[in-house]
Amino acid sequence: MKIDVIIPVYKPGAELFTLLDKLENQTVPVHRIILMNTEDNLREEASEHTGHKEENVGTDWKKMTEGVDFAARYPNAEVHHISKRKFDHGGTRHQGVQYSGADIFVLMTQDAMPVDSFLVERLTAHLDGKVASAYARQLPGEDSSEFERASRIFNYPETSRCKTLADLGALGIKTFFCSNVCAAYRRDVYEELGGFIRHTIFNEDMIYASAVVKAGYAIFYEAQAQVIHAHNYTNIQQLRRNFDLGVSQADHPEVFGAAASESEGKKLVTGTWQYLKERKMLYKFPGFCVQCAFKYAGYLLGRHYRKLPHSLVKKITTNKEYWNPL
């Protein structure tokens, strides 16, 4: 059985080499690594001979690989370059899936670092029967804030779990939770259900996961498959990120309408209070409340983006290309 890894890439640094090296040394071999590299100023040019569009190598990629024989170092990796104006969270990943012919494919981000060589083995171990997708546990980095550490504990607990439609009453929106920071998919189910939505600002993984669950399949959270992935966002960055989250939920009531996300936010506040209390850090809680206020403000603005001026929407969003005409 072949397993491919698909990674959207944007302005990569040396950490990409570390990630690729770790993927090359997994206990279950990776067949191909497909990199979907987004470039700011990439231009497509028509071939003089065929008239077809040809891929160009972007300047960011050239800079990152300067002095490195990339093809020789990573013979099972392939790079596809797309312009930033064509990037889409769902569409670009779906395009990467089309380049793969593997039975199972793993979606990752360039800043998700495998903890050990067992990541692919553990992540794909349950993909049979009714289990259509599996996602990994995300751990904080050494420089992560206490708020980020509490968030990781809340969203990625120590215990694995298989989630089905029967869990909707108990788990609510978390039933559909799955993260393409590091997740594995069965191709047969992916093709059966039509794959990732082709145009979305955010949450392509949860939108697909909801289709998986509603079709009678299961999603497996594998706590022993682990990657280091965390961000210390500023309050403004939290607002902008949560604006896009709110937009995705407003655009997909069929997914998020039946199970509100606000209750999960309340649970995170309670969990963070307990986390800080146990570590005698309650003096940090007011700062966390300020961060929550920015996140919730962004979320509410996103949920009601249709009432906002287009110019304001473009200023707040982290994904300006999404708002350009198709």
mmCIF file of C-alpha atoms in Angstrom:
data_model
loop_
_atom_site.group_PDB
_atom_site.id
_atom_site.type_symbol
_atom_site.label_atom_id
_atom_site.label_comp_id
_atom_site.label_asym_id
_atom_site.label_seq_id
_atom_site.Cartn_x
_atom_site.Cartn_y
_atom_site.Cartn_z
ATOM 1 C CA MET A 1 0.000 0.000 0.000
ATOM 2 C CA LYS A 2 1.426 3.363 -1.044
ATOM 3 C CA ILE A 3 1.363 6.447 1.168
ATOM 4 C CA ASP A 4 2.045 9.940 -0.172
ATOM 5 C CA VAL A 5 2.522 13.145 1.815
ATOM 6 C CA ILE A 6 1.161 16.446 0.461
ATOM 7 C CA ILE A 7 2.427 19.737 1.890
ATOM 8 C CA PRO A 8 1.331 23.254 0.874
ATOM 9 C CA VAL A 9 4.399 25.487 1.096
ATOM 10 C CA TYR A 10 4.756 29.269 1.298
ATOM 11 C CA LYS A 11 8.092 31.083 1.672
ATOM 12 C CA PRO A 12 9.809 28.017 3.160
ATOM 13 C CA GLY A 13 12.951 28.198 5.237
ATOM 14 C CA ALA A 14 15.551 25.681 6.374
ATOM 15 C CA GLU A 15 12.937 23.990 8.575
ATOM 16 C CA LEU A 16 11.443 22.462 5.425
ATOM 17 C CA PHE A 17 14.635 20.442 4.940
ATOM 18 C CA THR A 18 14.326 19.172 8.519
ATOM 19 C CA LEU A 19 10.734 18.144 7.899
ATOM 20 C CA LEU A 20 11.607 16.347 4.656
ATOM 21 C CA ASP A 21 14.514 14.551 6.345
ATOM 22 C CA LYS A 22 12.183 13.314 9.084
ATOM 23 C CA LEU A 23 9.646 12.122 6.505
ATOM 24 C CA GLU A 24 12.414 10.253 4.696
ATOM 25 C CA ASN A 25 13.144 8.303 7.884
ATOM 26 C CA GLN A 26 9.736 6.976 8.900
ATOM 27 C CA THR A 27 9.159 3.372 9.973
ATOM 28 C CA VAL A 28 6.532 3.133 7.235
ATOM 29 C CA PRO A 29 8.084 4.473 4.033
ATOM 30 C CA VAL A 30 6.603 7.489 2.283
ATOM 31 C CA HIS A 31 6.211 6.823 -1.433
ATOM 32 C CA ARG A 32 6.144 10.412 -2.677
ATOM 33 C CA ILE A 33 6.251 13.867 -1.093
ATOM 34 C CA ILE A 34 4.230 16.402 -3.072
ATOM 35 C CA LEU A 35 4.981 20.053 -2.341
ATOM 36 C CA MET A 36 2.462 22.660 -3.463
ATOM 37 C CA ASN A 37 4.591 25.792 -3.410
ATOM 38 C CA THR A 38 2.805 29.155 -3.448
ATOM 39 C CA GLU A 39 4.723 32.133 -4.829
ATOM 40 C CA ASP A 40 3.839 35.818 -4.522
ATOM 41 C CA ASN A 41 4.909 36.886 -8.007
ATOM 42 C CA LEU A 42 4.726 33.709 -10.039
ATOM 43 C CA ARG A 43 3.693 34.266 -13.642
ATOM 44 C CA GLU A 44 2.423 31.589 -15.984
ATOM 45 C CA GLU A 45 3.766 31.688 -19.500
ATOM 46 C CA ALA A 46 2.435 29.893 -22.549
ATOM 47 C CA SER A 47 4.839 27.540 -24.271
ATOM 48 C CA GLU A 48 5.812 28.670 -27.775
ATOM 49 C CA HIS A 49 5.440 25.104 -29.011
ATOM 50 C CA THR A 50 2.282 23.826 -27.335
ATOM 51 C CA GLY A 51 0.444 26.917 -26.165
ATOM 52 C CA HIS A 52 -0.103 25.231 -22.786
ATOM 53 C CA LYS A 53 0.642 26.925 -19.493
ATOM 54 C CA GLU A 54 3.998 25.930 -18.064
ATOM 55 C CA GLU A 55 5.087 26.006 -14.433
ATOM 56 C CA ASN A 56 7.843 28.440 -13.519
ATOM 57 C CA VAL A 57 10.098 28.181 -10.519
ATOM 58 C CA GLY A 58 9.386 31.045 -8.148
ATOM 59 C CA THR A 59 12.004 33.327 -6.620
ATOM 60 C CA ASP A 60 11.230 32.202 -3.051
ATOM 61 C CA TRP A 61 11.869 28.586 -3.978
ATOM 62 C CA LYS A 62 15.080 29.483 -5.799
ATOM 63 C CA LYS A 63 16.318 31.376 -2.761
ATOM 64 C CA MET A 64 15.492 28.528 -0.376
ATOM 65 C CA THR A 65 17.199 25.866 -2.510
ATOM 66 C CA GLU A 66 20.218 27.958 -3.512
ATOM 67 C CA GLY A 67 23.309 25.777 -3.329
ATOM 68 C CA VAL A 68 21.218 22.634 -2.752
ATOM 69 C CA ASP A 69 20.694 19.883 -5.324
ATOM 70 C CA PHE A 70 17.098 19.389 -4.211
ATOM 71 C CA ALA A 71 16.252 16.639 -6.715
ATOM 72 C CA ALA A 72 19.273 14.582 -5.705
ATOM 73 C CA ARG A 73 18.749 15.078 -1.985
ATOM 74 C CA TYR A 74 15.022 14.242 -2.116
ATOM 75 C CA PRO A 75 14.453 11.989 -5.134
ATOM 76 C CA ASN A 76 10.915 11.055 -4.070
ATOM 77 C CA ALA A 77 9.831 14.704 -3.686
ATOM 78 C CA GLU A 78 8.173 16.756 -6.407
ATOM 79 C CA VAL A 79 7.389 20.463 -6.416
ATOM 80 C CA HIS A 80 4.457 22.194 -8.099
ATOM 81 C CA HIS A 81 4.461 25.989 -8.169
ATOM 82 C CA ILE A 82 1.280 28.067 -8.095
ATOM 83 C CA SER A 83 0.728 31.806 -7.881
ATOM 84 C CA LYS A 84 -0.568 33.252 -4.620
ATOM 85 C CA ARG A 85 -3.697 34.563 -6.321
ATOM 86 C CA LYS A 86 -4.634 30.949 -7.152
ATOM 87 C CA PHE A 87 -4.010 29.497 -3.708
ATOM 88 C CA ASP A 88 -7.045 28.111 -1.921
ATOM 89 C CA HIS A 89 -7.069 26.107 1.313
ATOM 90 C CA GLY A 90 -9.331 23.446 -0.164
ATOM 91 C CA GLY A 91 -8.627 23.751 -3.880
ATOM 92 C CA THR A 92 -4.830 23.685 -3.619
ATOM 93 C CA ARG A 93 -4.858 20.646 -1.363
ATOM 94 C CA HIS A 94 -7.294 18.908 -3.706
ATOM 95 C CA GLN A 95 -4.959 19.682 -6.590
ATOM 96 C CA GLY A 96 -2.140 18.068 -4.637
ATOM 97 C CA VAL A 97 -4.279 14.968 -4.115
ATOM 98 C CA GLN A 98 -4.743 14.749 -7.888
ATOM 99 C CA TYR A 99 -0.970 14.537 -8.315
ATOM 100 C CA SER A 100 -0.963 11.524 -5.986
ATOM 101 C CA GLY A 101 -1.963 8.007 -6.930
ATOM 102 C CA ALA A 102 -1.498 6.563 -3.445
ATOM 103 C CA ASP A 103 -4.075 4.549 -1.510
ATOM 104 C CA ILE A 104 -3.527 6.814 1.488
ATOM 105 C CA PHE A 105 -2.330 10.397 1.516
ATOM 106 C CA VAL A 106 -1.200 12.506 4.443
ATOM 107 C CA LEU A 107 -1.774 16.260 4.527
ATOM 108 C CA MET A 108 0.730 18.335 6.498
ATOM 109 C CA THR A 109 1.798 21.947 6.852
ATOM 110 C CA GLN A 110 5.394 23.061 6.474
ATOM 111 C CA ASP A 111 5.640 24.031 10.167
ATOM 112 C CA ALA A 112 4.431 20.696 11.572
ATOM 113 C CA MET A 113 7.466 18.761 12.796
ATOM 114 C CA PRO A 114 7.202 14.997 13.462
ATOM 115 C CA VAL A 115 8.236 14.102 16.999
ATOM 116 C CA ASP A 116 9.632 10.720 15.964
ATOM 117 C CA SER A 117 9.905 8.212 13.122
ATOM 118 C CA PHE A 118 6.569 6.534 14.021
ATOM 119 C CA LEU A 119 4.323 9.390 12.881
ATOM 120 C CA VAL A 120 3.179 7.947 9.547
ATOM 121 C CA GLU A 121 2.887 4.404 10.920
ATOM 122 C CA ARG A 122 0.689 5.419 13.847
ATOM 123 C CA LEU A 123 -1.354 7.947 11.880
ATOM 124 C CA THR A 124 -2.330 5.468 9.180
ATOM 125 C CA ALA A 125 -2.740 2.360 11.368
ATOM 126 C CA HIS A 126 -6.520 2.742 11.807
ATOM 127 C CA LEU A 127 -7.495 3.611 8.236
ATOM 128 C CA ASP A 128 -9.685 0.651 7.413
ATOM 129 C CA GLY A 129 -13.239 -0.475 7.943
ATOM 130 C CA LYS A 130 -15.331 2.588 8.771
ATOM 131 C CA VAL A 131 -12.376 4.852 9.633
ATOM 132 C CA ALA A 132 -11.874 7.239 6.714
ATOM 133 C CA SER A 133 -9.545 9.861 8.220
ATOM 134 C CA ALA A 134 -7.136 10.225 11.121
ATOM 135 C CA TYR A 135 -5.378 13.238 12.578
ATOM 136 C CA ALA A 136 -2.350 13.664 14.790
ATOM 137 C CA ARG A 137 -1.769 15.225 18.169
ATOM 138 C CA GLN A 138 -0.227 18.704 18.057
ATOM 139 C CA LEU A 139 2.242 19.565 20.796
ATOM 140 C CA PRO A 140 3.532 23.015 21.772
ATOM 141 C CA GLY A 141 7.065 24.088 20.965
ATOM 142 C CA GLU A 142 9.721 25.091 23.463
ATOM 143 C CA ASP A 143 8.937 28.787 22.964
ATOM 144 C CA SER A 144 5.148 28.411 23.179
ATOM 145 C CA SER A 145 3.239 30.676 25.548
ATOM 146 C CA GLU A 146 1.276 29.237 28.459
ATOM 147 C CA PHE A 147 -1.937 30.146 26.627
ATOM 148 C CA GLU A 148 -0.827 28.144 23.595
ATOM 149 C CA ARG A 149 0.156 25.206 25.799
ATOM 150 C CA ALA A 150 -3.260 25.211 27.453
ATOM 151 C CA SER A 151 -4.924 25.382 24.038
ATOM 152 C CA ARG A 152 -2.955 22.372 22.812
ATOM 153 C CA ILE A 153 -3.978 20.333 25.861
ATOM 154 C CA PHE A 154 -7.618 21.320 25.299
ATOM 155 C CA ASN A 155 -7.739 20.501 21.585
ATOM 156 C CA TYR A 156 -5.299 17.570 21.544
ATOM 157 C CA PRO A 157 -5.648 15.447 24.710
ATOM 158 C CA GLU A 158 -3.502 12.477 25.665
ATOM 159 C CA THR A 159 -6.196 9.898 24.877
ATOM 160 C CA SER A 160 -7.003 8.714 21.346
ATOM 161 C CA ARG A 161 -10.628 8.590 20.218
ATOM 162 C CA CYS A 162 -12.707 7.328 17.302
ATOM 163 C CA LYS A 163 -15.536 9.759 16.430
ATOM 164 C CA THR A 164 -18.779 8.977 14.622
ATOM 165 C CA LEU A 165 -22.158 10.645 14.150
ATOM 166 C CA ALA A 166 -23.279 9.042 17.403
ATOM 167 C CA ASP A 167 -20.883 11.368 19.256
ATOM 168 C CA LEU A 168 -22.556 14.565 18.023
ATOM 169 C CA GLY A 169 -24.681 14.917 21.134
ATOM 170 C CA ALA A 170 -21.720 14.574 23.485
ATOM 171 C CA LEU A 171 -18.965 16.252 21.483
ATOM 172 C CA GLY A 172 -20.896 18.841 19.504
ATOM 173 C CA ILE A 173 -18.772 20.564 16.857
ATOM 174 C CA LYS A 174 -15.701 18.616 18.052
ATOM 175 C CA THR A 175 -17.242 15.583 16.316
ATOM 176 C CA PHE A 176 -16.165 17.163 13.036
ATOM 177 C CA PHE A 177 -12.785 18.319 14.296
ATOM 178 C CA CYS A 178 -9.860 17.253 12.137
ATOM 179 C CA SER A 179 -6.722 19.218 11.293
ATOM 180 C CA ASN A 180 -4.766 19.243 8.051
ATOM 181 C CA VAL A 181 -1.732 20.347 10.014
ATOM 182 C CA CYS A 182 -1.248 16.578 10.054
ATOM 183 C CA ALA A 183 -3.994 14.225 8.916
ATOM 184 C CA ALA A 184 -4.259 11.031 6.861
ATOM 185 C CA TYR A 185 -7.000 10.128 4.379
ATOM 186 C CA ARG A 186 -8.215 7.069 2.520
ATOM 187 C CA ARG A 187 -8.385 7.809 -1.182
ATOM 188 C CA ASP A 188 -11.401 5.568 -1.834
ATOM 189 C CA VAL A 189 -13.575 7.493 0.643
ATOM 190 C CA TYR A 190 -12.131 10.822 -0.484
ATOM 191 C CA GLU A 191 -13.164 10.151 -4.070
ATOM 192 C CA GLU A 192 -16.535 8.765 -2.995
ATOM 193 C CA LEU A 193 -17.371 11.959 -1.090
ATOM 194 C CA GLY A 194 -15.912 14.405 -3.607
ATOM 195 C CA GLY A 195 -12.895 15.475 -1.575
ATOM 196 C CA PHE A 196 -12.111 18.885 -0.124
ATOM 197 C CA ILE A 197 -14.283 21.833 -0.991
ATOM 198 C CA ARG A 198 -12.602 23.663 -3.881
ATOM 199 C CA HIS A 199 -13.074 27.225 -2.636
ATOM 200 C CA THR A 200 -12.991 28.097 1.045
ATOM 201 C CA ILE A 201 -11.285 30.647 3.243
ATOM 202 C CA PHE A 202 -10.644 28.199 6.076
ATOM 203 C CA ASN A 203 -11.719 24.900 7.636
ATOM 204 C CA GLU A 204 -11.511 22.702 4.533
ATOM 205 C CA ASP A 205 -10.562 19.839 6.875
ATOM 206 C CA MET A 206 -13.618 20.177 9.133
ATOM 207 C CA ILE A 207 -15.979 20.692 6.195
ATOM 208 C CA TYR A 208 -14.740 17.430 4.687
ATOM 209 C CA ALA A 209 -14.789 15.714 8.100
ATOM 210 C CA SER A 210 -18.458 16.578 8.518
ATOM 211 C CA ALA A 211 -19.192 14.880 5.189
ATOM 212 C CA VAL A 212 -17.225 11.835 6.354
ATOM 213 C CA VAL A 213 -19.174 11.534 9.588
ATOM 214 C CA LYS A 214 -22.571 12.194 7.999
ATOM 215 C CA ALA A 215 -21.858 9.495 5.397
ATOM 216 C CA GLY A 216 -21.493 6.935 8.191
ATOM 217 C CA TYR A 217 -17.702 6.860 8.383
ATOM 218 C CA ALA A 218 -15.475 7.615 11.371
ATOM 219 C CA ILE A 219 -12.616 9.982 12.145
ATOM 220 C CA PHE A 220 -9.810 8.754 14.386
ATOM 221 C CA TYR A 221 -7.798 11.019 16.666
ATOM 222 C CA GLU A 222 -4.444 9.284 17.191
ATOM 223 C CA ALA A 223 -2.750 10.799 20.234
ATOM 224 C CA GLN A 224 0.397 8.715 19.711
ATOM 225 C CA ALA A 225 1.009 10.242 16.273
ATOM 226 C CA GLN A 226 2.585 13.536 17.264
ATOM 227 C CA VAL A 227 3.887 16.717 15.658
ATOM 228 C CA ILE A 228 5.198 19.904 17.187
ATOM 229 C CA HIS A 229 3.068 22.772 15.941
ATOM 230 C CA ALA A 230 2.119 25.992 17.693
ATOM 231 C CA HIS A 231 1.998 29.751 17.111
ATOM 232 C CA ASN A 232 2.358 32.644 19.529
ATOM 233 C CA TYR A 233 -0.076 34.945 17.751
ATOM 234 C CA THR A 234 -0.511 38.567 18.799
ATOM 235 C CA ASN A 235 -3.992 39.752 19.745
ATOM 236 C CA ILE A 236 -4.462 41.372 16.340
ATOM 237 C CA GLN A 237 -3.338 38.176 14.601
ATOM 238 C CA GLN A 238 -5.844 36.234 16.714
ATOM 239 C CA LEU A 239 -8.600 38.629 15.663
ATOM 240 C CA ARG A 240 -7.773 38.278 11.974
ATOM 241 C CA ARG A 241 -7.450 34.493 12.129
ATOM 242 C CA ASN A 242 -10.762 34.169 13.958
ATOM 243 C CA PHE A 243 -12.394 36.496 11.456
ATOM 244 C CA ASP A 244 -11.607 33.951 8.733
ATOM 245 C CA LEU A 245 -12.888 31.200 11.030
ATOM 246 C CA GLY A 246 -16.157 33.091 11.442
ATOM 247 C CA VAL A 247 -16.452 33.600 7.677
ATOM 248 C CA SER A 248 -16.053 29.873 7.031
ATOM 249 C CA GLN A 249 -18.746 29.078 9.573
ATOM 250 C CA ALA A 250 -21.110 31.685 8.125
ATOM 251 C CA ASP A 251 -20.589 30.237 4.660
ATOM 252 C CA HIS A 252 -21.225 26.648 5.779
ATOM 253 C CA PRO A 253 -24.261 26.503 8.073
ATOM 254 C CA GLU A 254 -24.794 22.905 6.957
ATOM 255 C CA VAL A 255 -21.676 22.055 8.991
ATOM 256 C CA PHE A 256 -21.548 24.600 11.786
ATOM 257 C CA GLY A 257 -25.219 25.492 12.167
ATOM 258 C CA ALA A 258 -26.230 22.351 14.019
ATOM 259 C CA ALA A 259 -23.414 22.525 16.567
ATOM 260 C CA ALA A 260 -22.386 25.953 17.840
ATOM 261 C CA SER A 261 -18.699 26.716 18.458
ATOM 262 C CA GLU A 262 -19.271 29.189 21.289
ATOM 263 C CA SER A 263 -19.629 26.398 23.854
ATOM 264 C CA GLU A 264 -16.153 25.148 22.956
ATOM 265 C CA GLY A 265 -14.798 28.627 23.601
ATOM 266 C CA LYS A 266 -16.318 28.624 27.080
ATOM 267 C CA LYS A 267 -14.761 25.234 27.791
ATOM 268 C CA LEU A 268 -11.360 26.562 26.657
ATOM 269 C CA VAL A 269 -11.644 29.490 29.080
ATOM 270 C CA THR A 270 -12.480 27.126 31.948
ATOM 271 C CA GLY A 271 -9.685 24.750 30.959
ATOM 272 C CA THR A 272 -7.129 27.557 30.729
ATOM 273 C CA TRP A 273 -8.160 28.876 34.171
ATOM 274 C CA GLN A 274 -7.555 25.411 35.614
ATOM 275 C CA TYR A 275 -4.253 25.053 33.727
ATOM 276 C CA LEU A 276 -2.943 28.373 35.077
ATOM 277 C CA LYS A 277 -4.263 27.675 38.591
ATOM 278 C CA GLU A 278 -2.438 24.334 38.774
ATOM 279 C CA ARG A 279 0.807 26.091 37.804
ATOM 280 C CA LYS A 280 0.254 29.050 40.126
ATOM 281 C CA MET A 281 0.038 31.411 37.147
ATOM 282 C CA LEU A 282 -3.402 32.940 37.632
ATOM 283 C CA TYR A 283 -1.796 36.372 37.305
ATOM 284 C CA LYS A 284 -1.664 35.620 33.579
ATOM 285 C CA PHE A 285 -5.411 35.031 33.328
ATOM 286 C CA PRO A 286 -6.372 38.686 32.664
ATOM 287 C CA GLY A 287 -4.044 38.670 29.660
ATOM 288 C CA PHE A 288 -5.732 35.503 28.442
ATOM 289 C CA CYS A 289 -9.141 37.182 28.800
ATOM 290 C CA VAL A 290 -7.925 40.067 26.641
ATOM 291 C CA GLN A 291 -6.773 37.568 24.014
ATOM 292 C CA CYS A 292 -10.170 35.862 24.147
ATOM 293 C CA ALA A 293 -11.890 39.198 23.611
ATOM 294 C CA PHE A 294 -9.886 39.774 20.426
ATOM 295 C CA LYS A 295 -10.599 36.238 19.227
ATOM 296 C CA TYR A 296 -14.312 36.536 19.891
ATOM 297 C CA ALA A 297 -14.496 39.970 18.261
ATOM 298 C CA GLY A 298 -12.851 38.571 15.143
ATOM 299 C CA TYR A 299 -15.155 35.579 15.167
ATOM 300 C CA LEU A 300 -18.301 37.737 15.456
ATOM 301 C CA LEU A 301 -17.137 40.060 12.696
ATOM 302 C CA GLY A 302 -16.515 37.031 10.483
ATOM 303 C CA ARG A 303 -19.895 35.507 11.216
ATOM 304 C CA HIS A 304 -21.520 38.773 10.110
ATOM 305 C CA TYR A 305 -19.098 39.691 7.335
ATOM 306 C CA ARG A 306 -21.923 40.207 4.832
ATOM 307 C CA LYS A 307 -22.954 43.318 6.787
ATOM 308 C CA LEU A 308 -19.456 44.836 6.630
ATOM 309 C CA PRO A 309 -17.989 47.056 3.895
ATOM 310 C CA HIS A 310 -15.877 45.047 1.463
ATOM 311 C CA SER A 311 -12.927 47.334 2.125
ATOM 312 C CA LEU A 312 -13.057 46.521 5.850
ATOM 313 C CA VAL A 313 -13.313 42.795 5.162
ATOM 314 C CA LYS A 314 -10.144 42.962 3.024
ATOM 315 C CA LYS A 315 -8.323 44.798 5.815
ATOM 316 C CA ILE A 316 -9.232 42.259 8.487
ATOM 317 C CA THR A 317 -8.866 38.945 6.646
ATOM 318 C CA THR A 318 -5.598 37.009 6.517
ATOM 319 C CA ASN A 319 -6.503 35.697 3.059
ATOM 320 C CA LYS A 320 -7.053 38.638 0.728
ATOM 321 C CA GLU A 321 -6.930 36.415 -2.372
ATOM 322 C CA TYR A 322 -10.077 34.612 -1.260
ATOM 323 C CA TRP A 323 -12.107 37.774 -1.786
ATOM 324 C CA ASN A 324 -10.963 38.358 -5.361
ATOM 325 C CA PRO A 325 -13.402 37.426 -8.138
ATOM 326 C CA LEU A 326 -13.022 33.814 -9.289
#
